[in-house]
Amino acid sequence: MVGRCERRSGPVAVRAAGPVEGEDHGDDEERAWIARCRAGDRAAFRPLVTRYARMVHGVIGRLAPQADVDDLAQQTFLAAFEHLDQYREAARFSTWLCQIAVNKVRDEHRAARRRPELSGDDDYDVRYEQGPEDQAVGREQGQRLTAALAQLGAGDRELLVLKYVMEEGFETVAEILGTSVGAAKVRALRARERLRQILNGGGTHGGRD
């Protein structure tokens, strides 16, 4: 079942999303939706949300507390709609959305640091039944991995989620995080080692925010 959307004050409201199977995310239909949105057709943004809601929820759900996921996903799509003129079709629309989602999570982390009374409420529970980590090592191991990721610094967590959970290439990861491919590869090696130590009982390792 794909994501369900409904009208609010913005162009769409995002709800729980299911997988989207067998779709070409760079096809002429997608470009047509974007062109219609830019021409003022607000309804044309709805199928873009339906197509990418699960992806956006997946990225945010592995980087932010579960209680914040729906709100941050809504903010991501609203920002994408409001700044669609800034999207350049040389890049994949999904990559551009991931950049916005990661930035929204970063904004929320910065805001949370200014709300120390809420800092103990983080819950990084991932609730997608068919996430890549669940398929690879089973639900119990997937939940353990999610808990370990939550112990990393935000920069390391972003990189590992994009590369090894969302299975993006290093070129895309570097583009989303605003770094070079070489730097992303080096950071990935170090972050994987930190994660391995956490999974093996080596404790918490802070990374770059």
mmCIF file of C-alpha atoms in Angstrom:
data_model
loop_
_atom_site.group_PDB
_atom_site.id
_atom_site.type_symbol
_atom_site.label_atom_id
_atom_site.label_comp_id
_atom_site.label_asym_id
_atom_site.label_seq_id
_atom_site.Cartn_x
_atom_site.Cartn_y
_atom_site.Cartn_z
ATOM 1 C CA MET A 1 0.000 0.000 0.000
ATOM 2 C CA VAL A 2 1.410 3.369 -0.938
ATOM 3 C CA GLY A 3 1.414 6.457 1.215
ATOM 4 C CA ARG A 4 -1.942 8.102 1.936
ATOM 5 C CA CYS A 5 -2.089 11.892 1.477
ATOM 6 C CA GLU A 6 -4.718 14.417 2.380
ATOM 7 C CA ARG A 7 -5.147 18.174 2.145
ATOM 8 C CA ARG A 8 -4.080 20.476 4.948
ATOM 9 C CA SER A 9 -2.831 24.040 4.912
ATOM 10 C CA GLY A 10 0.070 22.990 2.666
ATOM 11 C CA PRO A 11 -0.070 21.088 -0.619
ATOM 12 C CA VAL A 12 -0.299 17.657 1.035
ATOM 13 C CA ALA A 13 -0.202 15.930 4.394
ATOM 14 C CA VAL A 14 1.959 12.831 4.683
ATOM 15 C CA ARG A 15 0.852 9.640 6.387
ATOM 16 C CA ALA A 16 2.337 6.167 6.754
ATOM 17 C CA ALA A 17 3.802 4.903 3.543
ATOM 18 C CA GLY A 18 4.283 1.458 2.070
ATOM 19 C CA PRO A 19 6.742 0.292 -0.559
ATOM 20 C CA VAL A 20 6.585 1.447 -4.136
ATOM 21 C CA GLU A 21 7.448 -1.412 -6.453
ATOM 22 C CA GLY A 22 8.802 -1.403 -9.977
ATOM 23 C CA GLU A 23 8.810 2.324 -10.674
ATOM 24 C CA ASP A 24 11.338 4.324 -12.682
ATOM 25 C CA HIS A 25 12.090 7.304 -10.453
ATOM 26 C CA GLY A 26 13.457 9.423 -13.280
ATOM 27 C CA ASP A 27 10.789 8.900 -15.909
ATOM 28 C CA ASP A 28 8.910 11.319 -18.131
ATOM 29 C CA GLU A 29 5.820 11.086 -15.933
ATOM 30 C CA GLU A 30 7.761 12.390 -12.941
ATOM 31 C CA ARG A 31 9.190 15.264 -14.956
ATOM 32 C CA ALA A 32 5.669 16.094 -16.115
ATOM 33 C CA TRP A 33 4.423 16.236 -12.517
ATOM 34 C CA ILE A 34 7.259 18.584 -11.596
ATOM 35 C CA ALA A 35 6.570 20.819 -14.597
ATOM 36 C CA ARG A 36 2.879 21.009 -13.702
ATOM 37 C CA CYS A 37 3.732 21.919 -10.096
ATOM 38 C CA ARG A 38 6.005 24.692 -11.278
ATOM 39 C CA ALA A 39 3.200 25.961 -13.504
ATOM 40 C CA GLY A 40 0.925 26.280 -10.467
ATOM 41 C CA ASP A 41 -0.875 22.916 -10.384
ATOM 42 C CA ARG A 42 -0.717 22.065 -6.666
ATOM 43 C CA ALA A 43 -2.479 18.734 -7.160
ATOM 44 C CA ALA A 44 0.416 17.495 -9.325
ATOM 45 C CA PHE A 45 2.599 17.315 -6.209
ATOM 46 C CA ARG A 46 0.404 14.589 -4.712
ATOM 47 C CA PRO A 47 1.793 11.708 -6.844
ATOM 48 C CA LEU A 48 5.351 12.801 -6.020
ATOM 49 C CA VAL A 49 4.543 12.472 -2.327
ATOM 50 C CA THR A 50 2.937 9.081 -2.925
ATOM 51 C CA ARG A 51 5.992 7.889 -4.819
ATOM 52 C CA TYR A 52 8.597 9.042 -2.294
ATOM 53 C CA ALA A 53 6.822 9.007 1.080
ATOM 54 C CA ARG A 54 8.240 5.646 2.107
ATOM 55 C CA MET A 55 11.762 6.674 1.157
ATOM 56 C CA VAL A 56 11.555 9.950 3.094
ATOM 57 C CA HIS A 57 10.051 8.219 6.137
ATOM 58 C CA GLY A 58 12.795 5.588 5.900
ATOM 59 C CA VAL A 59 15.625 8.129 5.935
ATOM 60 C CA ILE A 60 14.140 10.220 8.723
ATOM 61 C CA GLY A 61 13.090 7.177 10.765
ATOM 62 C CA ARG A 62 16.705 6.089 11.046
ATOM 63 C CA LEU A 63 18.067 9.521 11.929
ATOM 64 C CA ALA A 64 15.460 11.018 14.268
ATOM 65 C CA PRO A 65 13.269 9.957 17.201
ATOM 66 C CA GLN A 66 10.202 8.024 16.066
ATOM 67 C CA ALA A 67 7.859 10.628 17.532
ATOM 68 C CA ASP A 68 9.294 13.240 15.128
ATOM 69 C CA VAL A 69 9.226 11.214 11.900
ATOM 70 C CA ASP A 70 5.781 12.161 10.572
ATOM 71 C CA ASP A 71 6.271 15.847 11.336
ATOM 72 C CA LEU A 72 9.736 15.955 9.750
ATOM 73 C CA ALA A 73 8.466 14.095 6.682
ATOM 74 C CA GLN A 74 5.671 16.647 6.367
ATOM 75 C CA GLN A 75 8.211 19.472 6.669
ATOM 76 C CA THR A 76 10.398 17.823 4.017
ATOM 77 C CA PHE A 77 7.639 17.635 1.429
ATOM 78 C CA LEU A 78 6.352 21.106 2.249
ATOM 79 C CA ALA A 79 9.857 22.542 1.790
ATOM 80 C CA ALA A 80 10.234 20.631 -1.483
ATOM 81 C CA PHE A 81 6.949 22.035 -2.745
ATOM 82 C CA GLU A 82 7.759 25.589 -1.706
ATOM 83 C CA HIS A 83 11.273 25.481 -3.233
ATOM 84 C CA LEU A 84 10.603 23.367 -6.297
ATOM 85 C CA ASP A 85 12.079 26.120 -8.451
ATOM 86 C CA GLN A 86 15.462 25.298 -6.887
ATOM 87 C CA TYR A 87 15.390 21.671 -8.060
ATOM 88 C CA ARG A 88 17.709 21.035 -10.997
ATOM 89 C CA GLU A 89 16.756 18.066 -13.137
ATOM 90 C CA ALA A 90 20.389 17.084 -13.644
ATOM 91 C CA ALA A 91 20.049 15.522 -10.175
ATOM 92 C CA ARG A 92 17.588 12.803 -9.233
ATOM 93 C CA PHE A 93 14.486 14.119 -7.502
ATOM 94 C CA SER A 94 14.931 11.429 -4.830
ATOM 95 C CA THR A 95 18.452 12.711 -4.073
ATOM 96 C CA TRP A 96 17.168 16.264 -3.729
ATOM 97 C CA LEU A 97 14.432 15.066 -1.350
ATOM 98 C CA CYS A 98 16.999 13.176 0.734
ATOM 99 C CA GLN A 99 19.050 16.344 1.058
ATOM 100 C CA ILE A 100 16.021 18.201 2.353
ATOM 101 C CA ALA A 101 15.120 15.372 4.754
ATOM 102 C CA VAL A 102 18.639 15.221 6.197
ATOM 103 C CA ASN A 103 18.649 19.004 6.660
ATOM 104 C CA LYS A 104 15.292 18.877 8.442
ATOM 105 C CA VAL A 105 16.649 16.253 10.831
ATOM 106 C CA ARG A 106 19.728 18.399 11.453
ATOM 107 C CA ASP A 107 17.514 21.404 12.188
ATOM 108 C CA GLU A 108 15.510 19.334 14.672
ATOM 109 C CA HIS A 109 18.667 18.082 16.393
ATOM 110 C CA ARG A 110 19.881 21.658 16.802
ATOM 111 C CA ALA A 111 16.492 22.684 18.182
ATOM 112 C CA ALA A 112 16.474 19.695 20.557
ATOM 113 C CA ARG A 113 19.819 20.767 22.010
ATOM 114 C CA ARG A 114 18.097 24.002 22.981
ATOM 115 C CA ARG A 115 15.392 21.952 24.746
ATOM 116 C CA PRO A 116 17.419 19.981 27.335
ATOM 117 C CA GLU A 117 14.282 18.939 29.174
ATOM 118 C CA LEU A 118 13.348 16.775 26.170
ATOM 119 C CA SER A 119 16.764 15.271 25.505
ATOM 120 C CA GLY A 120 15.975 12.020 27.313
ATOM 121 C CA ASP A 121 12.950 11.173 25.208
ATOM 122 C CA ASP A 122 14.684 9.936 22.053
ATOM 123 C CA ASP A 123 13.264 6.712 20.646
ATOM 124 C CA TYR A 124 14.930 5.455 17.493
ATOM 125 C CA ASP A 125 12.535 2.560 17.004
ATOM 126 C CA VAL A 126 12.156 1.769 13.296
ATOM 127 C CA ARG A 127 8.742 0.356 12.440
ATOM 128 C CA TYR A 128 9.005 -0.567 8.780
ATOM 129 C CA GLU A 129 8.384 -4.289 8.467
ATOM 130 C CA GLN A 130 10.368 -4.673 5.259
ATOM 131 C CA GLY A 131 13.386 -2.471 5.891
ATOM 132 C CA PRO A 132 16.661 -3.617 4.283
ATOM 133 C CA GLU A 133 18.264 -4.461 7.620
ATOM 134 C CA ASP A 134 15.281 -6.641 8.610
ATOM 135 C CA GLN A 135 15.548 -8.582 5.365
ATOM 136 C CA ALA A 136 19.318 -9.060 5.775
ATOM 137 C CA VAL A 137 19.681 -10.144 9.396
ATOM 138 C CA GLY A 138 16.153 -10.454 10.811
ATOM 139 C CA ARG A 139 14.030 -8.183 12.932
ATOM 140 C CA GLU A 140 15.912 -8.671 16.196
ATOM 141 C CA GLN A 141 19.284 -7.899 14.647
ATOM 142 C CA GLY A 142 17.757 -4.987 12.738
ATOM 143 C CA GLN A 143 16.500 -3.432 15.951
ATOM 144 C CA ARG A 144 19.942 -3.932 17.509
ATOM 145 C CA LEU A 145 21.542 -2.199 14.539
ATOM 146 C CA THR A 146 19.094 0.701 14.829
ATOM 147 C CA ALA A 147 19.952 1.099 18.531
ATOM 148 C CA ALA A 148 23.669 1.061 17.697
ATOM 149 C CA LEU A 149 23.224 3.663 14.960
ATOM 150 C CA ALA A 150 21.493 5.907 17.480
ATOM 151 C CA GLN A 151 24.690 5.900 19.565
ATOM 152 C CA LEU A 152 26.796 7.318 16.742
ATOM 153 C CA GLY A 153 27.286 10.999 16.114
ATOM 154 C CA ALA A 154 24.823 12.543 13.674
ATOM 155 C CA GLY A 155 27.362 12.781 10.830
ATOM 156 C CA ASP A 156 28.358 9.119 11.030
ATOM 157 C CA ARG A 157 24.745 8.027 11.361
ATOM 158 C CA GLU A 158 23.703 10.005 8.285
ATOM 159 C CA LEU A 159 26.478 8.516 6.203
ATOM 160 C CA LEU A 160 25.876 4.895 7.230
ATOM 161 C CA VAL A 161 22.113 5.144 6.844
ATOM 162 C CA LEU A 162 22.350 6.601 3.360
ATOM 163 C CA LYS A 163 25.050 4.192 2.184
ATOM 164 C CA TYR A 164 24.229 0.887 3.870
ATOM 165 C CA VAL A 165 20.558 1.120 4.869
ATOM 166 C CA MET A 166 19.145 3.153 1.977
ATOM 167 C CA GLU A 167 21.795 1.538 -0.287
ATOM 168 C CA GLU A 168 22.795 4.722 -2.110
ATOM 169 C CA GLY A 169 26.060 4.911 -4.058
ATOM 170 C CA PHE A 170 28.940 6.959 -2.710
ATOM 171 C CA GLU A 171 28.391 9.600 -5.394
ATOM 172 C CA THR A 172 24.823 10.144 -4.189
ATOM 173 C CA VAL A 173 25.829 10.024 -0.520
ATOM 174 C CA ALA A 174 28.506 12.643 -1.127
ATOM 175 C CA GLU A 175 26.037 14.866 -2.981
ATOM 176 C CA ILE A 176 23.437 14.633 -0.214
ATOM 177 C CA LEU A 177 25.953 15.318 2.562
ATOM 178 C CA GLY A 178 27.834 18.022 0.659
ATOM 179 C CA THR A 179 31.224 16.339 0.653
ATOM 180 C CA SER A 180 33.554 14.639 -1.817
ATOM 181 C CA VAL A 181 33.296 10.987 -2.813
ATOM 182 C CA GLY A 182 36.768 10.328 -1.408
ATOM 183 C CA ALA A 183 35.924 11.925 1.935
ATOM 184 C CA ALA A 184 32.662 9.972 2.112
ATOM 185 C CA LYS A 185 34.521 6.696 1.576
ATOM 186 C CA VAL A 186 37.076 7.472 4.274
ATOM 187 C CA ARG A 187 34.392 8.557 6.721
ATOM 188 C CA ALA A 188 32.380 5.418 5.943
ATOM 189 C CA LEU A 189 35.314 3.178 6.851
ATOM 190 C CA ARG A 190 35.786 4.974 10.154
ATOM 191 C CA ALA A 191 32.070 5.056 10.922
ATOM 192 C CA ARG A 192 31.712 1.342 10.188
ATOM 193 C CA GLU A 193 34.530 0.628 12.621
ATOM 194 C CA ARG A 194 32.834 2.730 15.310
ATOM 195 C CA LEU A 195 29.571 0.897 14.650
ATOM 196 C CA ARG A 196 31.326 -2.484 14.814
ATOM 197 C CA GLN A 197 32.805 -1.587 18.202
ATOM 198 C CA ILE A 198 29.398 -0.544 19.519
ATOM 199 C CA LEU A 199 27.788 -3.757 18.273
ATOM 200 C CA ASN A 200 30.582 -5.731 19.931
ATOM 201 C CA GLY A 201 30.020 -3.995 23.255
ATOM 202 C CA GLY A 202 32.649 -1.284 22.940
ATOM 203 C CA GLY A 203 30.358 1.526 24.089
ATOM 204 C CA THR A 204 29.218 4.802 22.605
ATOM 205 C CA HIS A 205 31.344 6.625 20.038
ATOM 206 C CA GLY A 206 30.545 10.219 19.192
ATOM 207 C CA GLY A 207 30.960 11.391 15.605
ATOM 208 C CA ARG A 208 30.853 14.682 13.806
ATOM 209 C CA ASP A 209 27.550 16.536 13.960
#
